[in-house]
Short mmCIF file of C-alpha atoms in Angstrom, two decimals:
data_model
loop_
_atom_site.label_atom_id
_atom_site.label_comp_id
_atom_site.label_asym_id
_atom_site.label_seq_id
_atom_site.Cartn_x
_atom_site.Cartn_y
_atom_site.Cartn_z
CA MET D 14 111.57 98.10 55.75
CA ALA D 15 115.23 99.42 55.40
CA LYS D 16 115.73 101.72 52.38
CA LYS D 17 117.91 100.29 49.44
CA VAL D 18 120.42 102.48 48.81
CA LEU D 19 120.71 101.32 45.12
CA GLU D 20 116.95 102.20 44.50
CA ILE D 21 117.37 101.54 40.68
CA LEU D 22 119.24 99.28 38.82
CA THR D 23 119.66 100.73 35.44
CA GLU D 24 119.74 98.15 32.36
CA THR D 25 123.68 98.91 32.41
CA MET D 26 123.97 97.97 36.05
CA PHE D 27 121.64 94.66 35.71
CA TYR D 28 124.02 93.55 32.63
CA VAL D 29 127.39 94.26 34.76
CA LEU D 30 125.55 92.09 37.82
CA MET D 31 124.87 89.44 35.23
CA SER D 32 128.58 89.26 34.08
CA PHE D 33 129.74 87.86 37.36
CA LEU D 34 127.33 85.29 37.55
CA ARG D 35 129.10 82.52 35.68
CA GLN D 36 132.63 83.85 36.52
CA GLU D 37 134.96 86.37 38.20
CA ARG D 38 136.24 89.01 36.11
CA CYS D 39 138.10 92.12 35.05
CA GLY D 40 137.06 95.15 33.87
CA ILE D 41 137.40 94.59 30.06
CA GLU D 42 135.94 91.40 30.25
CA ILE D 43 132.77 93.13 31.74
CA ALA D 44 132.22 95.37 28.84
CA GLU D 45 132.99 92.55 26.47
CA PHE D 46 130.04 90.16 28.13
CA VAL D 47 127.66 92.76 27.89
CA GLU D 48 128.29 93.88 24.07
CA GLN D 49 128.31 90.28 23.07
CA LYS D 50 125.34 89.64 25.40
CA THR D 51 123.31 92.21 24.27
CA ALA D 52 124.73 92.51 20.85
CA GLY D 53 125.93 95.50 21.01
CA ARG D 54 122.45 97.10 22.29
CA VAL D 55 123.42 98.03 25.33
CA ARG D 56 126.57 100.47 24.86
CA MET D 57 129.01 101.12 28.12
CA GLY D 58 131.22 103.79 28.13
CA PRO D 59 134.28 103.41 30.19
CA GLY D 60 133.30 106.20 32.71
CA THR D 61 130.12 104.07 33.11
CA LEU D 62 131.69 100.73 33.64
CA TYR D 63 134.09 102.03 36.32
CA THR D 64 131.24 104.26 38.54
CA ILE D 65 129.08 101.10 38.63
CA LEU D 66 132.21 98.76 39.22
CA ALA D 67 133.12 100.93 41.98
CA LYS D 68 129.12 101.62 43.30
CA PHE D 69 128.75 98.15 43.68
CA GLU D 70 131.91 97.41 45.58
CA GLU D 71 130.90 100.15 47.74
CA GLU D 72 127.48 98.50 48.33
CA GLY D 73 128.79 95.20 48.98
CA LEU D 74 127.35 93.48 45.75
CA ILE D 75 131.22 92.65 44.38
CA SER D 76 134.11 92.19 45.92
CA GLU D 77 137.82 92.68 45.02
CA ILE D 78 139.53 89.25 45.02
CA ARG D 79 142.65 89.92 42.51
CA VAL D 80 144.87 92.72 41.46
CA GLU D 81 147.58 91.37 38.68
CA GLY D 82 149.69 94.34 38.01
CA ARG D 83 147.51 97.25 37.62
CA LYS D 84 144.29 94.85 36.65
CA ARG D 85 141.40 94.18 39.12
CA THR D 86 139.29 91.35 39.15
CA TYR D 87 135.83 90.98 40.81
CA ARG D 88 133.35 88.52 41.91
CA ILE D 89 129.79 88.76 42.99
CA THR D 90 128.83 88.56 46.63
CA ALA D 91 125.91 86.74 47.80
CA ARG D 92 124.05 90.49 48.72
CA GLY D 93 125.03 90.88 44.84
CA ILE D 94 123.26 87.77 43.90
CA GLU D 95 120.52 88.67 45.98
CA ALA D 96 120.32 92.05 44.45
CA TYR D 97 120.39 90.19 40.80
CA HIS D 98 117.55 88.31 41.79
CA GLU D 99 115.45 90.62 42.99
CA GLU D 100 116.07 92.58 39.68
CA ILE D 101 114.75 89.60 37.56
CA SER D 102 111.77 89.08 40.03
CA ARG D 103 110.92 93.18 39.40
CA LEU D 104 111.45 92.54 35.32
CA ARG D 105 109.17 89.45 35.33
CA ALA D 106 106.58 91.33 37.01
CA CYS D 107 107.05 94.12 34.68
CA ILE D 108 107.03 91.72 31.76
CA ASN D 109 103.51 89.73 33.30
CA ASP D 110 102.03 93.04 33.99
CA ALA D 111 102.39 94.19 30.27
CA GLU D 112 101.14 90.54 28.71
CA SER D 113 98.10 90.79 31.03
CA GLU D 114 97.41 94.23 29.65
CA GLY D 115 97.25 92.13 25.86
CA GLU D 116 98.61 93.20 22.59
CA ILE D 117 97.22 96.62 21.10
CA MET S 10 156.40 124.08 20.08
CA SER S 11 156.45 122.69 23.68
CA LYS S 12 156.64 126.09 25.96
CA SER S 13 154.89 125.55 28.65
CA VAL S 14 151.93 128.46 29.18
CA ARG S 15 150.01 129.15 32.08
CA ARG S 16 146.06 130.47 32.59
CA TRP S 17 144.16 131.80 35.33
CA ILE S 18 141.31 129.27 36.03
CA PRO S 19 138.40 131.01 35.47
CA VAL S 20 135.71 129.25 37.44
CA SER S 21 135.35 127.13 40.66
CA LEU S 22 136.89 123.64 39.88
CA TYR S 23 133.48 122.08 40.59
CA GLU S 24 132.04 123.96 37.75
CA ILE S 25 132.61 120.78 35.45
CA ALA S 26 131.01 122.17 32.43
CA GLY S 27 132.65 125.64 32.50
CA ILE S 28 136.05 123.88 32.98
CA GLU S 29 135.44 121.30 30.16
CA SER S 30 133.97 123.97 27.61
CA TRP S 31 137.64 126.73 29.08
CA LEU S 32 139.63 123.88 28.10
CA SER S 33 138.10 122.86 24.70
CA ASP S 34 137.96 126.57 23.37
CA LEU S 35 141.80 126.71 24.50
CA SER S 36 142.54 123.60 22.39
CA ALA S 37 141.43 125.37 19.34
CA GLN S 38 143.48 128.06 20.04
CA GLY S 39 146.37 125.70 20.26
CA LEU S 40 146.86 125.11 24.05
CA ALA S 41 146.57 121.37 25.53
CA LEU S 42 146.50 120.86 28.93
CA GLU S 43 148.97 119.55 30.78
CA ARG S 44 148.26 120.20 34.44
CA PHE S 45 146.50 121.93 37.04
CA GLY S 46 147.86 124.00 39.87
CA LEU S 47 146.04 125.80 42.61
CA TYR S 48 145.27 128.97 40.35
CA PHE S 49 146.30 128.47 37.02
CA ALA S 50 146.10 125.49 34.43
CA TYR S 51 149.67 124.37 32.64
CA PHE S 52 149.13 123.94 28.90
CA ARG S 53 151.57 123.57 26.11
CA ARG S 54 151.42 125.04 22.55
CA THR S 55 150.47 123.11 19.94
CA GLU S 56 148.77 122.95 16.74
CA PRO S 57 145.31 124.73 17.28
CA CYS S 58 142.95 121.53 17.06
CA LYS S 59 139.74 121.59 19.06
CA MET S 60 139.51 119.09 21.35
CA ILE S 61 136.70 117.79 23.88
CA TYR S 62 137.63 117.70 27.56
CA ARG S 63 135.73 115.42 30.06
CA LEU S 64 136.15 115.61 33.78
CA GLU S 65 135.50 112.31 35.36
CA LEU S 66 135.08 111.49 39.03
CA LEU S 67 137.54 109.33 40.44
CA PRO S 68 135.58 105.97 41.13
CA ARG S 69 138.18 105.11 44.39
CA PRO S 70 141.07 107.06 45.72
CA MET S 71 143.54 107.22 43.01
CA GLU S 72 146.28 109.19 41.72
CA GLU S 73 146.07 107.59 38.51
CA PRO S 74 143.90 105.19 36.13
CA ASP S 75 145.41 102.13 36.61
CA ASP S 76 146.87 99.99 33.25
CA GLU S 77 143.35 98.64 32.67
CA MET S 78 141.42 101.66 32.90
CA LEU S 79 143.83 103.48 30.58
CA ASP S 80 143.22 100.92 27.94
CA PHE S 81 139.91 100.70 27.81
CA TYR S 82 139.23 104.67 27.72
CA LEU S 83 142.01 104.84 24.92
CA HIS S 84 140.06 102.05 23.28
CA ASN S 85 137.08 104.17 23.20
CA GLY S 86 139.03 107.20 22.09
CA TRP S 87 139.89 108.79 25.59
CA GLU S 88 143.59 110.02 26.40
CA TYR S 89 144.17 110.87 30.04
CA VAL S 90 145.69 113.94 30.55
CA THR S 91 146.11 114.95 34.14
CA THR S 92 143.97 114.35 37.70
CA LEU S 93 142.82 117.53 39.04
CA ASN S 94 142.73 118.05 42.60
CA ARG S 95 142.51 114.05 43.49
CA LEU S 96 139.01 114.15 42.70
CA PHE S 97 138.54 114.22 38.70
CA TRP S 98 140.52 112.57 35.75
CA VAL S 99 140.90 114.81 33.09
CA PHE S 100 140.63 113.18 29.39
CA ARG S 101 140.28 114.36 26.15
CA ALA S 102 139.26 113.34 22.51
CA LEU S 103 138.25 114.21 19.39
CA PRO S 104 134.95 115.93 18.82
CA GLY S 105 132.29 113.34 17.90
CA THR S 106 133.99 110.62 20.09
CA ALA S 107 131.09 108.74 22.02
CA GLU S 108 130.88 109.80 25.79
CA ILE S 109 132.54 108.42 28.39
CA HIS S 110 129.26 108.03 30.18
CA THR S 111 126.15 106.17 29.00
CA ASP S 112 124.55 105.85 31.82
CA ALA S 113 123.25 109.21 34.12
CA VAL S 114 121.62 107.33 36.82
CA ALA S 115 124.48 105.11 37.56
CA GLN S 116 126.64 108.50 37.29
CA GLY S 117 124.63 110.17 39.63
CA TYR S 118 125.59 107.67 42.05
CA ALA S 119 129.00 108.83 42.12
CA TYR S 120 128.16 112.16 42.57
CA ASP S 121 125.66 111.17 45.37
CA LYS S 122 128.27 109.93 46.83
CA LEU S 123 130.50 113.47 46.52
CA SER S 124 127.54 115.31 47.06
CA ARG S 125 126.97 113.93 50.80
CA LYS S 126 130.72 114.54 51.43
CA LEU S 127 130.41 118.30 50.49
CA LYS S 128 127.66 119.09 52.48
CA GLN S 129 129.47 117.10 55.58
CA SER S 130 132.26 119.74 54.73
CA ALA S 131 129.93 122.64 54.30
CA ILE S 132 128.52 122.17 57.80
CA VAL S 133 132.29 121.53 59.35
CA VAL S 134 133.19 124.77 57.64
CA PHE S 135 130.15 126.83 58.84
CA ALA S 136 130.69 125.38 62.49
CA ALA S 137 134.02 126.97 62.24
CA PHE S 138 132.88 129.96 61.30
CA LEU S 139 130.19 130.49 63.73
CA LEU S 140 133.06 129.37 66.44
CA ILE S 141 135.53 131.77 65.18
CA ALA S 142 133.00 134.28 65.05
CA ALA S 143 131.74 133.71 68.11
CA MET S 144 135.08 134.13 70.13
CA ILE S 145 135.97 137.29 68.23
CA ALA S 146 132.51 138.81 69.28
CA GLY S 147 133.20 137.63 72.59
CA ILE S 148 136.51 139.14 72.90
CA TYR S 149 135.20 142.89 71.74
CA LEU S 150 131.75 142.45 72.68
CA PHE S 151 131.78 141.86 75.96
CA SER S 152 134.89 143.75 76.70
CA GLU S 153 134.71 146.55 79.00
CA TRP S 154 137.04 148.76 76.62
CA PRO S 155 136.67 147.49 72.65
CA VAL S 156 137.92 150.10 70.91
CA LEU S 157 140.99 150.40 73.26
CA GLN S 158 141.20 146.71 73.07
CA LEU S 159 141.00 146.90 69.08
CA VAL S 160 143.57 149.65 68.85
CA GLU S 161 146.29 148.07 70.81
CA ASP S 162 145.73 144.76 69.73
CA SER S 163 148.34 143.85 67.14
CA ILE S 164 146.22 140.93 65.96
CA ALA S 165 142.72 142.42 65.82
CA LEU S 166 142.70 142.73 62.20
CA ASN S 167 144.07 139.28 61.85
CA GLN S 168 141.39 138.07 63.47
CA PHE S 169 138.56 139.94 61.30
CA LEU S 170 140.72 138.93 58.09
CA LEU S 171 140.40 135.34 59.33
CA LEU S 172 136.67 135.79 59.87
CA LEU S 173 136.26 137.03 56.27
CA VAL S 174 138.23 134.36 54.58
CA GLU S 175 136.26 132.00 56.56
CA LEU S 176 132.91 133.41 55.99
CA ALA S 177 134.17 133.61 51.81
CA ALA S 178 135.10 129.83 52.56
CA VAL S 179 131.45 128.83 53.94
CA ILE S 180 129.69 130.62 51.15
CA GLN S 181 132.18 129.02 48.48
CA ALA S 182 131.04 125.68 50.27
CA PHE S 183 127.83 125.94 50.13
CA ARG S 184 127.69 127.12 46.91
CA ILE S 185 129.27 124.08 45.51
CA TYR S 186 127.13 121.60 47.35
CA ARG S 187 124.41 123.40 45.67
CA ALA S 188 125.54 123.08 42.26
CA ILE S 189 126.61 119.19 43.04
CA ARG S 190 123.42 118.72 44.54
CA HIS S 191 121.38 120.30 41.57
CA LEU S 192 123.83 118.16 39.00
CA VAL S 193 123.12 114.16 41.13
CA ARG S 194 118.96 115.14 40.82
CA ARG S 195 119.86 115.96 36.98
CA LEU S 196 121.77 112.54 36.70
CA LYS S 197 119.29 110.57 38.58
CA SER S 198 115.82 111.66 36.98
CA GLY S 199 118.22 110.58 33.70
CA LEU S 200 119.33 113.66 32.01
CA PRO S 201 122.93 113.63 31.27
CA MET S 202 125.40 115.89 32.20
CA GLU S 203 125.95 119.42 30.36
CA HIS S 204 129.26 119.78 29.20
CA TYR S 205 129.19 123.64 27.82
CA GLY S 206 129.52 126.07 30.40
CA ASN S 207 129.72 129.97 30.14
CA TYR S 208 132.97 130.44 31.54
CA ARG S 209 133.35 133.86 30.81
CA ARG S 210 130.12 134.99 32.94
CA GLY S 211 131.80 135.90 36.35
CA ARG S 212 135.14 134.94 35.16
CA ASN S 213 136.46 138.51 36.37
CA VAL S 214 134.48 138.21 39.46
CA HIS S 215 136.34 134.78 40.41
CA VAL S 216 139.71 135.82 39.75
CA ALA S 217 139.51 139.00 41.55
CA ALA S 218 137.44 136.82 44.75
CA SER S 219 140.60 134.40 44.78
CA VAL S 220 143.25 137.10 44.71
CA MET S 221 141.53 138.96 47.34
CA LEU S 222 141.18 135.88 49.63
CA SER S 223 145.10 135.05 49.10
CA ALA S 224 145.80 138.34 49.76
CA ALA S 225 143.67 138.29 53.43
CA VAL S 226 145.10 134.93 53.88
CA ILE S 227 148.77 136.28 53.72
CA ALA S 228 148.01 139.72 55.47
CA SER S 229 146.40 137.53 58.48
CA MET S 230 149.59 135.90 58.86
CA PHE S 231 152.01 138.82 57.77
CA PHE S 232 150.39 141.75 59.95
CA PRO S 233 150.94 139.92 63.51
CA ILE S 234 154.79 139.01 62.73
CA TRP S 235 155.33 142.35 61.06
CA GLY S 236 153.72 144.08 63.91
CA MET S 237 156.29 141.90 66.24
CA LYS S 238 159.06 142.93 64.75
CA LYS S 239 158.45 146.51 64.60
CA ASN S 240 157.84 146.98 68.27
CA TRP S 241 160.58 147.79 70.65
CA GLU S 242 161.94 148.95 74.33
CA MET S 243 164.69 150.87 75.38
CA PRO S 244 165.62 152.99 78.73
CA LEU S 245 164.23 156.49 78.02
CA SER S 246 168.07 158.08 78.33
CA GLU S 247 168.96 155.94 75.11
CA VAL S 248 166.55 156.98 73.19
CA SER S 249 167.65 159.90 70.70
CA SER S 250 165.02 160.06 68.47
CA PRO S 251 162.08 162.25 69.13
CA LEU S 252 159.15 161.21 71.61
CA PRO S 253 155.76 162.25 72.03
CA LEU S 254 157.22 163.15 75.37
CA LEU S 255 156.32 165.60 78.18
CA PRO S 256 159.37 165.76 80.27
CA LEU S 257 158.54 165.23 83.89
CA ASP S 258 161.60 167.55 84.53
CA MET S 259 159.94 170.29 82.72
CA VAL S 260 156.81 169.71 84.86
CA GLU S 261 158.33 169.64 88.21
CA LYS S 262 160.81 172.74 87.47
CA SER S 263 162.99 171.91 90.35
CA PRO S 264 166.82 171.81 89.62
CA LEU S 265 166.85 169.12 92.76
CA PHE S 266 164.87 167.04 90.11
CA ALA S 267 166.40 163.78 88.83
CA TYR S 268 165.30 160.71 87.27
CA ARG S 269 165.76 157.87 88.92
CA SER S 270 165.51 154.39 87.63
CA SER S 271 164.51 150.80 89.02
CA LEU S 272 166.16 148.16 87.33
CA PHE S 273 164.75 144.52 87.49
CA GLN S 274 166.50 141.91 85.42
CA GLY S 275 168.63 144.67 83.72
CA LYS S 276 165.77 146.72 82.74
CA ASP S 277 164.75 150.16 83.64
CA HIS S 278 160.78 149.84 85.05
CA ASP S 279 160.51 153.56 85.63
CA ASN S 280 162.21 154.98 82.85
CA PHE S 281 161.55 153.39 79.56
CA VAL S 282 159.78 153.81 76.34
CA ARG S 283 158.26 151.28 74.21
CA TYR S 284 157.21 151.49 70.62
CA GLU S 285 154.66 149.43 69.48
CA TRP S 286 152.29 148.81 66.14
CA SER S 287 148.71 148.01 65.32
CA VAL S 288 146.75 148.15 62.06
CA LEU S 289 144.13 150.63 63.91
CA SER S 290 147.51 152.31 65.58
CA PRO S 291 150.63 152.34 63.60
CA VAL S 292 152.34 154.54 65.91
CA GLN S 293 152.05 153.66 69.61
CA TYR S 294 154.17 154.85 72.30
CA GLN S 295 154.11 153.88 76.09
CA ILE S 296 156.66 156.28 78.14
CA GLY S 297 157.18 155.67 81.76
CA GLN S 298 159.28 158.49 83.96
CA ARG S 299 160.26 158.61 87.75
CA GLY S 300 162.39 160.52 89.72
CA ILE S 301 162.84 162.46 92.56
CA VAL S 302 163.36 165.80 94.35
CA SER S 303 166.24 165.80 96.68
CA GLY S 304 165.12 167.39 100.08
CA GLU S 305 161.77 167.63 99.36
CA GLU S 306 159.14 165.17 101.01
CA TRP S 307 155.42 164.50 99.86
CA PRO S 308 152.74 166.40 101.64
CA ASP S 309 151.63 163.82 103.93
CA HIS S 310 155.48 163.34 104.94
CA SER S 311 154.75 159.50 103.69
CA GLY S 312 158.53 159.88 102.28
CA GLU S 313 160.81 161.81 99.89
CA TYR S 314 159.10 163.26 97.07
CA SER S 315 158.95 160.98 93.71
CA PRO S 316 157.08 161.81 90.85
CA SER S 317 156.10 159.83 88.39
CA MET S 318 154.49 160.02 85.09
CA GLN S 319 153.43 157.27 82.25
CA ILE S 320 152.59 158.48 78.99
CA ARG S 321 150.45 156.82 76.35
CA TYR S 322 150.52 157.84 72.92
CA TYR S 323 148.15 156.62 69.78
CA ARG S 324 148.43 157.78 66.21
CA LEU S 325 145.03 156.24 64.64
CA ILE S 326 144.76 155.41 60.91
CA SER S 327 141.65 157.72 61.42
CA SER S 328 140.51 160.55 63.38
CA ALA S 329 136.72 158.64 64.06
CA LEU S 330 138.57 156.45 66.31
CA SER S 331 140.01 159.51 68.58
CA ASP S 332 136.43 160.38 70.54
CA PRO S 333 135.83 156.52 70.82
CA LEU S 334 139.31 155.91 72.10
CA ILE S 335 139.38 158.74 74.86
CA ASP S 336 135.88 157.27 76.12
CA ASP S 337 137.45 153.84 76.46
CA LEU S 338 140.53 155.11 78.18
CA ILE S 339 138.45 157.23 80.78
CA TYR S 340 136.36 154.19 81.57
CA ARG S 341 139.60 151.91 82.04
CA TYR S 342 141.73 154.17 83.83
CA VAL S 343 139.46 156.45 85.79
CA GLU S 344 136.07 155.22 85.90
CA ARG S 345 136.85 151.80 86.49
CA TYR S 346 139.86 152.30 88.58
CA TYR S 347 137.83 154.62 90.97
CA ALA S 348 134.63 152.82 91.17
CA PRO S 349 132.30 152.32 92.83
CA ASP S 350 132.94 155.46 94.75
CA ASN S 351 133.82 158.02 91.73
CA ASN S 352 135.59 159.90 94.15
CA PHE S 353 137.55 161.80 91.27
CA ASP S 354 137.20 165.24 89.58
CA ARG S 355 136.56 166.10 86.01
CA MET S 356 137.54 169.12 84.60
CA LYS S 357 136.76 169.82 80.66
CA LEU S 358 139.74 172.14 79.56
CA SER S 359 140.23 173.84 75.99
CA ALA S 360 143.54 174.77 73.94
CA ALA S 361 144.15 175.55 70.82
CA GLY S 362 144.72 172.71 68.64
CA LEU S 363 143.18 169.94 71.21
CA ASP S 364 140.12 169.16 69.84
CA ARG S 365 139.18 167.38 73.57
CA ALA S 366 141.40 167.81 76.80
CA GLU S 367 140.20 166.69 79.99
CA LEU S 368 141.43 166.38 83.32
CA PHE S 369 140.78 163.68 86.15
CA THR S 370 142.00 164.60 89.52
CA ALA S 371 141.89 162.40 92.77
CA ALA S 372 144.01 161.79 95.94
CA GLY S 373 147.66 163.19 94.45
CA ARG S 374 146.72 161.51 90.83
CA GLN S 375 145.99 163.53 87.76
CA ILE S 376 145.35 162.06 84.57
CA LEU S 377 145.23 164.18 81.36
CA LEU S 378 143.10 162.65 78.21
CA ILE S 379 143.44 164.75 74.77
CA HIS S 380 143.36 164.56 71.02
CA ALA S 381 143.64 166.84 68.31
CA GLY S 382 142.64 165.01 65.09
CA ASN S 383 143.93 160.89 64.68
CA GLN S 384 145.99 161.39 67.84
CA VAL S 385 145.31 161.08 71.38
CA MET S 386 147.32 161.25 74.54
CA MET S 387 146.64 159.90 77.93
CA LEU S 388 149.09 161.20 80.87
CA ARG S 389 148.94 159.57 84.30
CA TYR S 390 150.92 161.81 86.69
CA TYR S 391 151.46 161.26 90.58
CA GLY S 392 153.02 164.31 91.73
CA GLU S 393 152.42 167.73 93.16
CA LYS S 394 152.50 169.70 89.83
CA ASN S 395 149.22 170.72 87.56
CA LEU S 396 148.97 169.00 84.23
CA ALA S 397 146.57 171.69 83.28
CA GLU S 398 149.25 174.09 82.75
CA TYR S 399 150.82 172.32 80.28
CA THR S 400 147.58 171.80 77.45
CA ASP S 401 149.03 174.28 74.94
CA THR S 402 152.87 172.34 75.34
CA LEU S 403 150.89 169.30 74.68
CA ALA S 404 148.84 170.62 72.00
CA GLY S 405 152.38 171.97 70.36
CA ILE S 406 153.61 168.51 70.89
CA LEU S 407 150.63 167.12 69.06
CA ALA S 408 151.28 169.50 66.24
CA ARG S 409 155.08 168.54 65.65
CA TRP S 410 153.92 164.93 65.79
CA SER S 411 151.28 165.28 63.02
CA GLU S 412 153.69 166.86 60.32
#
């Protein structure tokens, strides 16, 4: 089995990927999505946002589709969707394991 | 109050925490960063106000953040200042501003890429160092007369300086790679970057090392050019300044002796003076003399008697080189020349004022090697007179040339 380069999708990275599911977005729109979706629970610094976007683009999870002026718009790729679903499965497995342990 | 001020950068540009701390401390003294140069950072004077600085790894090859990025950073309290080395953006903010990065693992992925590039660079630099070292070692270790080669070679020091510079580059490359590798491990474990670094410790060493390295690079370029400019050659008859010379007419002692020139392409190849410079021997002369004695023949009647003498003179930077140089000259001009039969006679001479004097004779040819302190002289004479009679004269010549 080939080693995954992105071995861990952190919570922030997961939400960034999620932001592309319904539509293509630019940087500020992603930050607004994450802020709204998590009701402010997940705070994303500007450096983190652009680092994640650069990494996702490098790994082929998103692709830049448009540059208008100096604003870049991205959309998720098939590989990105696959990575997102893999993370969903992993998180579900975690939840199931936790629920099977029952309440303390 | 906006006059530009410059300060020497006290740490390597990859010591991120050190740079950030230094900039922050300077802001408290009223110096706001404007830009970075090669060795200096440039500041404008402002009201003292402690700011926090952050070096942000460029997410992609670009000179400055684009407009959207600038807006978003500013919205979060971070002002873009400048780009450092096409590697980092520099941002500043008021103390208490939320950090630029909130996900250490994601930041670790960015530094991981840098770490891989630095590793490749370090390997390339190390390979280059090995190649240069092997080439230089090959020249001198496999040379049959390494001291002579070093003394006469005007670019020898240049090569060693380059080697030192390359070695410093290797050490620095691996230090930087190790530091970034350590940072990557820290970030990937979920720990955020440290933003306080002690830039004071080791500052003087860093600055001194930078100065020395720069001086070495400049010297390695300067010396060969300077050496070439100092070298000259002219006919012996046209030289009016004193020379370390045993005149051939004095040796032949004949009123019928006359210097004879052999011109080729306008140059006299028999009676000439060549001056050269090298770091190990800043004064070197090669003097050629040839003449004829009218009415006389060689003892074997092979033709008109035409004695000649070539002189090589070296003033070395250290007398410690004198004996090794003479040994190499003996090997180069005597032992190797007459190998394998070695049909030459060797005689040690003594004279007041000479530390060493040896005369080699073979088939009408005499080679006399002498040294006094840091001066070495080799005379190769083809004629019927006896050079051994001139050791006192030569001692006097060397005594005058040592002044």
